Short mmCIF file of C-alpha atoms in Angstrom, two decimals:
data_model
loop_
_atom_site.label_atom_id
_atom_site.label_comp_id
_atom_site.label_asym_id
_atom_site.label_seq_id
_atom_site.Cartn_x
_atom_site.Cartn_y
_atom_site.Cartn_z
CA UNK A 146 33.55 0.72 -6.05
CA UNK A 147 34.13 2.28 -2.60
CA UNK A 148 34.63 5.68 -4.04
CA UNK A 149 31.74 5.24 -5.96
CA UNK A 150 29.24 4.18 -2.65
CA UNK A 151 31.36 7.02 -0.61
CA UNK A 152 29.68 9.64 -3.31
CA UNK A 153 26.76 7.80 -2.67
CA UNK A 154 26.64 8.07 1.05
CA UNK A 155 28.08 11.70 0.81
CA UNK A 156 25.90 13.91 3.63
CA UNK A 157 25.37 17.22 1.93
CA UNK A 158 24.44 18.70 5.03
CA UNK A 159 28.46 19.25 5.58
CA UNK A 160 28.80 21.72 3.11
CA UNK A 161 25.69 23.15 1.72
CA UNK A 162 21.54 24.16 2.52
CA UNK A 163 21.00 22.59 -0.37
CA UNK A 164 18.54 19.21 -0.17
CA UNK A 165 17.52 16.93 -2.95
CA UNK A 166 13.48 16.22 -2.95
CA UNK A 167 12.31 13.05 -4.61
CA UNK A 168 8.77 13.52 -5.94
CA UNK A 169 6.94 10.40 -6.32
CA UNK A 170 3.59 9.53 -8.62
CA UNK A 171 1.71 6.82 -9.97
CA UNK A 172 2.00 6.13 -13.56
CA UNK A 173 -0.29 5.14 -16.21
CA UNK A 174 -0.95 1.42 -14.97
CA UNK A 175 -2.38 2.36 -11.85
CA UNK A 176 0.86 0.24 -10.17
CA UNK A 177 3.76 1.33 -11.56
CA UNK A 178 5.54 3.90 -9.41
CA UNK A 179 7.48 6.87 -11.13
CA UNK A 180 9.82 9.25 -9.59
CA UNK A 181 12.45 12.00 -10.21
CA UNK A 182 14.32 14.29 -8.06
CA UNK A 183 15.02 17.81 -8.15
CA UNK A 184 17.07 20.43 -5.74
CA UNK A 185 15.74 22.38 -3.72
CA UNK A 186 17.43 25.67 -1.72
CA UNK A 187 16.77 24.61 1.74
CA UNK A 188 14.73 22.32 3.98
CA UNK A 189 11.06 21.79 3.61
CA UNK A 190 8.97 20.13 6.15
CA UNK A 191 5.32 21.35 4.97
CA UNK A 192 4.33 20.21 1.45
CA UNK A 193 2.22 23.76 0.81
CA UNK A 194 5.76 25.16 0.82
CA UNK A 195 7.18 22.80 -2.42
CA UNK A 196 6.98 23.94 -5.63
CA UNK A 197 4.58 22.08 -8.36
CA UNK A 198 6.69 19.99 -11.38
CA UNK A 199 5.81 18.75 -14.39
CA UNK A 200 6.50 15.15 -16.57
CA UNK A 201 5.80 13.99 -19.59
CA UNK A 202 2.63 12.08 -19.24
CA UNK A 203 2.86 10.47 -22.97
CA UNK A 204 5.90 8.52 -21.61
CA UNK A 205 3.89 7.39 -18.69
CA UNK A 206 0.35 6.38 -20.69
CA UNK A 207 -1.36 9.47 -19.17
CA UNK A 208 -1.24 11.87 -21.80
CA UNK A 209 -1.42 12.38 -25.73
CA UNK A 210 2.13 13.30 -27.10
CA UNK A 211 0.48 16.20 -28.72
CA UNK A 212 -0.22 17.79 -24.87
CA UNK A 213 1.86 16.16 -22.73
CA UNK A 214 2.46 17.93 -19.79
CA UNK A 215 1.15 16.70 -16.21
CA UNK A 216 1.61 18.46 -13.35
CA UNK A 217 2.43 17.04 -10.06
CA UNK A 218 1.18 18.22 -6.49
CA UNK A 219 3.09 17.63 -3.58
CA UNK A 220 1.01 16.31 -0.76
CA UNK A 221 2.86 14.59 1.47
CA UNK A 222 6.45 14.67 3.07
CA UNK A 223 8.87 11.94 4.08
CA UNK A 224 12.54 11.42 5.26
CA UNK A 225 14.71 10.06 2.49
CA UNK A 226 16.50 7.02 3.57
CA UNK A 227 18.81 6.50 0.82
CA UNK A 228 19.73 10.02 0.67
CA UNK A 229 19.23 11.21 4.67
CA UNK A 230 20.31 14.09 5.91
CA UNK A 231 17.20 16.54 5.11
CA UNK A 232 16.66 15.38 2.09
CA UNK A 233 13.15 14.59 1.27
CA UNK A 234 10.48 11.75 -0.54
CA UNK A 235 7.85 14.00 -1.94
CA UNK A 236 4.14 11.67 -3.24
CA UNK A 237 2.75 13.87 -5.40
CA UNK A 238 -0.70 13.35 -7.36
CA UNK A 239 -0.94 14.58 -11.25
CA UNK A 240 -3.61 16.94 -12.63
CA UNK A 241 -3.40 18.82 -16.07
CA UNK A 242 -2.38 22.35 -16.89
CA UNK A 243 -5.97 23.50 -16.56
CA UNK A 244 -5.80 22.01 -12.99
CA UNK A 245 -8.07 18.97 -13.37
CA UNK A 246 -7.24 15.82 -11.57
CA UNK A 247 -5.83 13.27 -14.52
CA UNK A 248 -8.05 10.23 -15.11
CA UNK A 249 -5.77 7.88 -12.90
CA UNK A 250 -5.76 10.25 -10.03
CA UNK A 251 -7.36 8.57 -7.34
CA UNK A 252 -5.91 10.60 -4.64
CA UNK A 253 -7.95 13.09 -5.62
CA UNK A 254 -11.19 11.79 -5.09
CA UNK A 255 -10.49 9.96 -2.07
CA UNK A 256 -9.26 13.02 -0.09
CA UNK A 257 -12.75 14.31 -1.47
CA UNK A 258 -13.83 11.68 0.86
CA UNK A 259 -12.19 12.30 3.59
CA UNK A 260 -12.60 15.89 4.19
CA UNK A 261 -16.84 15.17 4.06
CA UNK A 262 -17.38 17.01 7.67
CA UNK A 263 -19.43 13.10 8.35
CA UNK A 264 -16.76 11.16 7.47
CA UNK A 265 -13.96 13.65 9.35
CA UNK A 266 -15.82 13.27 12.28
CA UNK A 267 -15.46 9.59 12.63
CA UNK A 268 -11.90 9.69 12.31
CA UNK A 269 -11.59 6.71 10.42
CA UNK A 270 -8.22 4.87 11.22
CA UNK A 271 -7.09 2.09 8.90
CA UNK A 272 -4.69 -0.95 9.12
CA UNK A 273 -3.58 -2.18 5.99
CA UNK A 274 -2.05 -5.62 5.52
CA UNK A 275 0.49 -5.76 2.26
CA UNK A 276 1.60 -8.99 1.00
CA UNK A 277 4.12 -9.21 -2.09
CA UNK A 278 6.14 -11.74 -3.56
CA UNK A 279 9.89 -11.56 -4.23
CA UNK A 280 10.77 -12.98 -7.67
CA UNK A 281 13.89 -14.15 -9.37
CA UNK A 282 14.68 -11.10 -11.53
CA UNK A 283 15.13 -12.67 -14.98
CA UNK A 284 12.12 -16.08 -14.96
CA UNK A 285 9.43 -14.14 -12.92
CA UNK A 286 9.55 -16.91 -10.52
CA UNK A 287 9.70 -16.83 -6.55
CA UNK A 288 13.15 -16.70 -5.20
CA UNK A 289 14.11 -19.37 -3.58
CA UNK A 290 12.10 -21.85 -6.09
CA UNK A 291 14.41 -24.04 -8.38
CA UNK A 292 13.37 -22.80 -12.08
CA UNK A 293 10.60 -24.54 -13.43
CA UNK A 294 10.01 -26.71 -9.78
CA UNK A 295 8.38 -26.16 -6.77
CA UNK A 296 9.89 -25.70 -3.07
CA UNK A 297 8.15 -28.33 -0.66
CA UNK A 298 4.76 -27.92 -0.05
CA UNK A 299 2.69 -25.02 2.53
CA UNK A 300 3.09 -25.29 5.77
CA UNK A 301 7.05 -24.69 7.34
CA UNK A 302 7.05 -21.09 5.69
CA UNK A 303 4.64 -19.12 7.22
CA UNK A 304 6.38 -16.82 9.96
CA UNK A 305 9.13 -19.05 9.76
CA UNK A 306 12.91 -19.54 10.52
CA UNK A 307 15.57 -20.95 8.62
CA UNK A 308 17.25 -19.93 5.10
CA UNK A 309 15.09 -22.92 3.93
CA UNK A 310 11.99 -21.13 5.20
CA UNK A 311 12.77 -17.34 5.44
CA UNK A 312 13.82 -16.74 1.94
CA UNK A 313 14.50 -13.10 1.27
CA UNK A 314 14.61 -11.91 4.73
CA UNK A 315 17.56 -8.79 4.50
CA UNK A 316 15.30 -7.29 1.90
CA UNK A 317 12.11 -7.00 4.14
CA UNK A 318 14.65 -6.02 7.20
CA UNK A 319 16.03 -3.15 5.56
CA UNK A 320 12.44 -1.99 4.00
CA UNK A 321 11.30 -2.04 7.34
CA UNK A 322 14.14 -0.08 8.82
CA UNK A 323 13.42 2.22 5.49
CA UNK A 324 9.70 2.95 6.54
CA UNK A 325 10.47 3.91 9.76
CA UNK A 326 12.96 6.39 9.11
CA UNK A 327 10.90 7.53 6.28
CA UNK A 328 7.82 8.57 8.86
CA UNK A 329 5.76 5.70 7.65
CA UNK A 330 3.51 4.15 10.65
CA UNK A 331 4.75 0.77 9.81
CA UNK A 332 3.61 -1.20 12.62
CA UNK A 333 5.24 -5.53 11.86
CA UNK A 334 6.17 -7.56 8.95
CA UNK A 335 6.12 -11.01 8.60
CA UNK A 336 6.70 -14.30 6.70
CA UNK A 337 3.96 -15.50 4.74
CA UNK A 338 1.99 -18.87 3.74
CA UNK A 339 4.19 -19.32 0.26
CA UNK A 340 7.92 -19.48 0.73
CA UNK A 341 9.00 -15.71 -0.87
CA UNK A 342 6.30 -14.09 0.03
CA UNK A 343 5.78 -11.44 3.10
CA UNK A 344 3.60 -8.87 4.36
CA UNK A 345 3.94 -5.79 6.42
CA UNK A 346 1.44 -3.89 8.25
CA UNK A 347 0.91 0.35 7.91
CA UNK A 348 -1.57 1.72 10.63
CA UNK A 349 -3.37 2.77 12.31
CA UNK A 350 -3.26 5.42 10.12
CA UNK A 351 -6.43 7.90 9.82
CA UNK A 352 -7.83 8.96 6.24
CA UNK A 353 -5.67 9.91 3.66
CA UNK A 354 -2.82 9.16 4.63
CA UNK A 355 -3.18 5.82 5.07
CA UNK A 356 -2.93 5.71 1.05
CA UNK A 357 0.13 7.91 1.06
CA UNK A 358 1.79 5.66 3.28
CA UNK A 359 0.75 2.62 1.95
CA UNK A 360 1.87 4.07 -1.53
CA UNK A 361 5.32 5.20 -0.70
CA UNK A 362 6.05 2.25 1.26
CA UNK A 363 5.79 0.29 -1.95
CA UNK A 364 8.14 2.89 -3.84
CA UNK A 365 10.55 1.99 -0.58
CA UNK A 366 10.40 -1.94 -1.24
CA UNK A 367 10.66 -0.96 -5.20
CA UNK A 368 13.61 0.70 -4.54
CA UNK A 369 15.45 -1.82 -2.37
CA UNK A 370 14.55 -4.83 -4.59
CA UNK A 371 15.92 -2.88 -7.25
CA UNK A 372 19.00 -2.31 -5.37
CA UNK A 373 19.03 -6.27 -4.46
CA UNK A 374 18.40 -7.39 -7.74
CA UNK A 375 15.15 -9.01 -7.61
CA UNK A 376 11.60 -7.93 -8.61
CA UNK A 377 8.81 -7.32 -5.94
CA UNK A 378 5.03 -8.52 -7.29
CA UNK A 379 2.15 -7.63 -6.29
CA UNK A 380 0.12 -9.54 -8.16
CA UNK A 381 -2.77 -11.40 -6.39
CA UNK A 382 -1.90 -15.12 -7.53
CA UNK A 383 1.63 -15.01 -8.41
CA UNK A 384 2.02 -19.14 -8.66
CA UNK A 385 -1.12 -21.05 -9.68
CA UNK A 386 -2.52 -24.07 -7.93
CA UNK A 387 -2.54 -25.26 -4.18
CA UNK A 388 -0.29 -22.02 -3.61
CA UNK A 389 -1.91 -18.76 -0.88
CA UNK A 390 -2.45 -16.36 -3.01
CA UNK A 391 -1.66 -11.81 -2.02
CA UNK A 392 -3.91 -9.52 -0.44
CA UNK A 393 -3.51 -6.27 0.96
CA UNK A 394 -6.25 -7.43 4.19
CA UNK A 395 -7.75 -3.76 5.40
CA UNK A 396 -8.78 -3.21 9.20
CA UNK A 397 -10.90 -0.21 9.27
CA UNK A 398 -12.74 1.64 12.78
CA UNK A 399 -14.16 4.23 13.00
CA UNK A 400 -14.91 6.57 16.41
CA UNK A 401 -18.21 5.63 16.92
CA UNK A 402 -16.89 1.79 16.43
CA UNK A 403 -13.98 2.50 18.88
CA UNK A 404 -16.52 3.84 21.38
CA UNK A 405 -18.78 1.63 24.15
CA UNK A 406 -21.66 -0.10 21.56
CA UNK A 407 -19.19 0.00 18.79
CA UNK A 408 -20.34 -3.67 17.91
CA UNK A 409 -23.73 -2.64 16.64
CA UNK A 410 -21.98 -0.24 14.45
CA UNK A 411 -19.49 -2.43 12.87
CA UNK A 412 -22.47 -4.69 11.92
CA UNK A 413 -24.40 -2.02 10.73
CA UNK A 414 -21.28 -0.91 8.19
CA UNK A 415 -21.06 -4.97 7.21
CA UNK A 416 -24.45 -4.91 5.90
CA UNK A 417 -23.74 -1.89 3.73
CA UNK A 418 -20.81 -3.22 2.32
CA UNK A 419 -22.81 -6.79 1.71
CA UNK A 420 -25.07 -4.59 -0.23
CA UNK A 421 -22.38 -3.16 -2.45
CA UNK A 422 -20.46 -5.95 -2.70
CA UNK A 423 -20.08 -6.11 -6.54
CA UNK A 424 -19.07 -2.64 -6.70
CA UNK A 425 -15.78 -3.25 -3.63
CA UNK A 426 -15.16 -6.63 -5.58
CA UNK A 427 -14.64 -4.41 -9.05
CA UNK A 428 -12.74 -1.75 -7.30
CA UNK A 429 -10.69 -4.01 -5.49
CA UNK A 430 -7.78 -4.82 -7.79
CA UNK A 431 -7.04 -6.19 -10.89
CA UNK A 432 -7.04 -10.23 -10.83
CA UNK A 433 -8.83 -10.92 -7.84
CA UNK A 434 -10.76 -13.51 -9.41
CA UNK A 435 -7.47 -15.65 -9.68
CA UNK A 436 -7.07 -15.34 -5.70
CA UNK A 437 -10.72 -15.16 -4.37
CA UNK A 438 -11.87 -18.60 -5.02
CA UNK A 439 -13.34 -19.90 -1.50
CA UNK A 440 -9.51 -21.58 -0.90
CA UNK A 441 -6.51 -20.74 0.82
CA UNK A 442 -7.87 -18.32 3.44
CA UNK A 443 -10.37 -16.86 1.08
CA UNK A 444 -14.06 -16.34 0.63
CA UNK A 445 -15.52 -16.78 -2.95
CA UNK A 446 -15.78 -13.57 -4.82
CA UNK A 447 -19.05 -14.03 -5.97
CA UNK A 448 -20.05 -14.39 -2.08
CA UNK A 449 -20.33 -12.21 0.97
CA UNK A 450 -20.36 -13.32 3.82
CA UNK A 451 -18.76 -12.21 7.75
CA UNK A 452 -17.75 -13.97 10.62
CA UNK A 453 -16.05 -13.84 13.91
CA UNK A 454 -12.70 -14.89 13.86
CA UNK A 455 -13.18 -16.64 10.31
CA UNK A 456 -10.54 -16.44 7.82
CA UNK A 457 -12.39 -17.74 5.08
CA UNK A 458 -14.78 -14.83 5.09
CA UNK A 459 -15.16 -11.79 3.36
CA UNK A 460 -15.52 -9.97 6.44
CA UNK A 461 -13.83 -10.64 9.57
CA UNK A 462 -14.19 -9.29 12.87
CA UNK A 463 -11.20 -10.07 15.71
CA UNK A 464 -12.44 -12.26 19.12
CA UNK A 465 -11.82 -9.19 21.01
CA UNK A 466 -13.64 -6.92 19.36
CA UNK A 467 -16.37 -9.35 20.10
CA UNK A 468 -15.53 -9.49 23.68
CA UNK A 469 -15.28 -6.31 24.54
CA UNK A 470 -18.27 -4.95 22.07
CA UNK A 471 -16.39 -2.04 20.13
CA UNK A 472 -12.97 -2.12 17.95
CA UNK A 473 -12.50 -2.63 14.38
CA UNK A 474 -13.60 -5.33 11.33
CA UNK A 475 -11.55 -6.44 8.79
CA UNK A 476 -12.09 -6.70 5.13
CA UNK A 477 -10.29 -9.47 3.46
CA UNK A 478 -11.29 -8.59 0.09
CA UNK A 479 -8.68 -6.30 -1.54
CA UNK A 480 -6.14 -7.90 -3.67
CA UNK A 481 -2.38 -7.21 -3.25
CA UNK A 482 -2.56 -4.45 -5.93
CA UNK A 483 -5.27 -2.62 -4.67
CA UNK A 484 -5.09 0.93 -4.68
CA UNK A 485 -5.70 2.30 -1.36
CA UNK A 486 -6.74 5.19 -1.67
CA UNK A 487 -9.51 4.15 -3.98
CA UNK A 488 -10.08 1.13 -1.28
CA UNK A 489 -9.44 3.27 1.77
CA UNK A 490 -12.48 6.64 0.53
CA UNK A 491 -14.33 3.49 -0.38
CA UNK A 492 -14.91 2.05 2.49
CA UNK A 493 -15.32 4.90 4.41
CA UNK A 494 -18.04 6.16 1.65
CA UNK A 495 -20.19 3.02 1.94
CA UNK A 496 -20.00 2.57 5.65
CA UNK A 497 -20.55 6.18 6.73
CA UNK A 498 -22.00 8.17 3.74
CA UNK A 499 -23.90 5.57 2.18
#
């Protein structure tokens, strides 16, 4: 075994130009993450500069097996961690042959969005909150839980300290060591309400690539679960009953709400997002009905409503943004396994387009 993690930890930079670029893309779910790697003569820092690929979109639900051939975009570099040296994480989004954006490409779309000259202006910077849950790898239930029992009840867990408490903590210690090498503008983790589940925190982080950071920090986690031997969900109410359920919480500014009078502008963009409410809820993530019930630091999906300070609102905006009358809002709405790019162009559609 230690010749095998010695080829594994092998820099390639000793002997050779040579790097190895992982390119990353979303699969046919809309959460599963897919990946392969390919070698590549030299170093590459810009992602203009990286050659397309191709997979085989029937194996991934994205294409008929008749015309299977997708074709991947770079669009965004990182620094491998696993690999180092210069080698690269490439996320990629998928189009076909004929150059069209695939129907679960919502990269495309959103960086539509974001390069409107009234929406690239504002400079919209983004926060994004990302709970998971680690689970046992073979009963899909919460490490830490006995199987087919329950841990004590909510309460000791969140942010807390102890192996009774902080169950699962090496894994979210070395993903957050991962992101930062990787470029990724991680900015805290913590422990969350239910015992196995975390969060960390990418941003502030303006337009696009908010969602490309938010996206490969999942493939990160993905991978180091996988090397740890459990399974990371992202589902919204992993455990039913008096369980907290997982969001992905997004804090969202933009200049004009960073500037003196900001307040009046955050309010403003609140009542255009009350008013498309229904449509945020449905774009919001699959499940959210499970987690959204007016409990456990939510508000009701069927009900919008803001607050200062209130956690039990759709919509909250921080004491000091209050105080000091500019800063940012928070929406609470998104479930865990939200897209973001589809929630970050979304937002930023409705409050400054729409």
């Amino acid at each position: 075994m230690s010749l095998l993690s010695d080829l594994v930890n092998l820099s390639l930079s000793d002997s050779t130009e040579k790097i190895i670029a992982e390119y990353i893309w979303i699969g046919g779910s809309g959460m599963d993450i897919r990946s392969k790697a390919r070698t590549l003569p030299g170093p590459v820092s810009d992602p203009s500069k990286l050659p397309k690929w191709n997979y085989d979109g029937s194996s991934t639900g994205q294409a008929a097996g008749d015309d299977s051939e997708v074709i991947l975009y770079p669009q965004a570099i990182f620094r491998d961690p696993f690999r180092r040296g210069n080698n690269i994480l490439v996320m990629c989004d998928a189009y076909t042959p004929a150059g069209d954006p695939i129907p679960t490409n919502k990269r495309h779309n959103a960086a539509k969005i974001f390069s409107h000259p009234n929406v690239a202006s504002e400079e919209p910077w983004y926060g994004i909150e990302q709970e998971y849950t680690l689970m046992q790898k073979d009963v899909n239930w919460p490490i830490g839980w006995p199987v087919g029992g329950f841990p004590g009840p909510q309460g000791p867990y969140y942010c807390g300290v102890g192996a009774d408490k902080a169950i699962g903590r090496d894994i979210v210690d070395a993903h957050y060591k991962a992101c930062i090498y990787a470029g990724i503008g991680i900015s805290g983790v913590n422990g969350e309400v239910m015992p196995g589940q975390w969060e960390f925190q990418v941003g502030p982080v303006e337009g696009i690539s908010a969602g490309d950071q938010v996206w490969v920090a999942r493939y990160l986690l993905e991978r180091i679960t996988e090397i740890s031997g459990v399974m990371v969900s992202f589902d919204p109410k992993p455990v039913p009953g008096d369980w907290n359920g997982a969001g992905a919480h997004c804090n969202y500014s933009t200049k004009t709400m960073r500037n003196d009078g900001g307040l009046a502008v955050i309010k403003k963009a609140i009542e255009k997002l009350q008013l498309k409410h229904k449509e945020h809820i449905a774009a919001y993530g699959e499940g959210n009905e499970r987690r959204l019930t007016g409990k456990h630091e939510t508000a009701d999906i069927n009900t919008f409503s803001w607050g200062v300070a209130n956690r039990g609102a759709s919509v909250r905006v921080g004491r000091d943004t209050e105080k000091e009358g500019k800063g940012y809002f928070e929406d609470r709405r998104p479930a865990s396994n939200m897209d973001p790019y589809v929630v970050t162009s979304m937002i930023a559609e409705t409050t400054i387009l729409g």
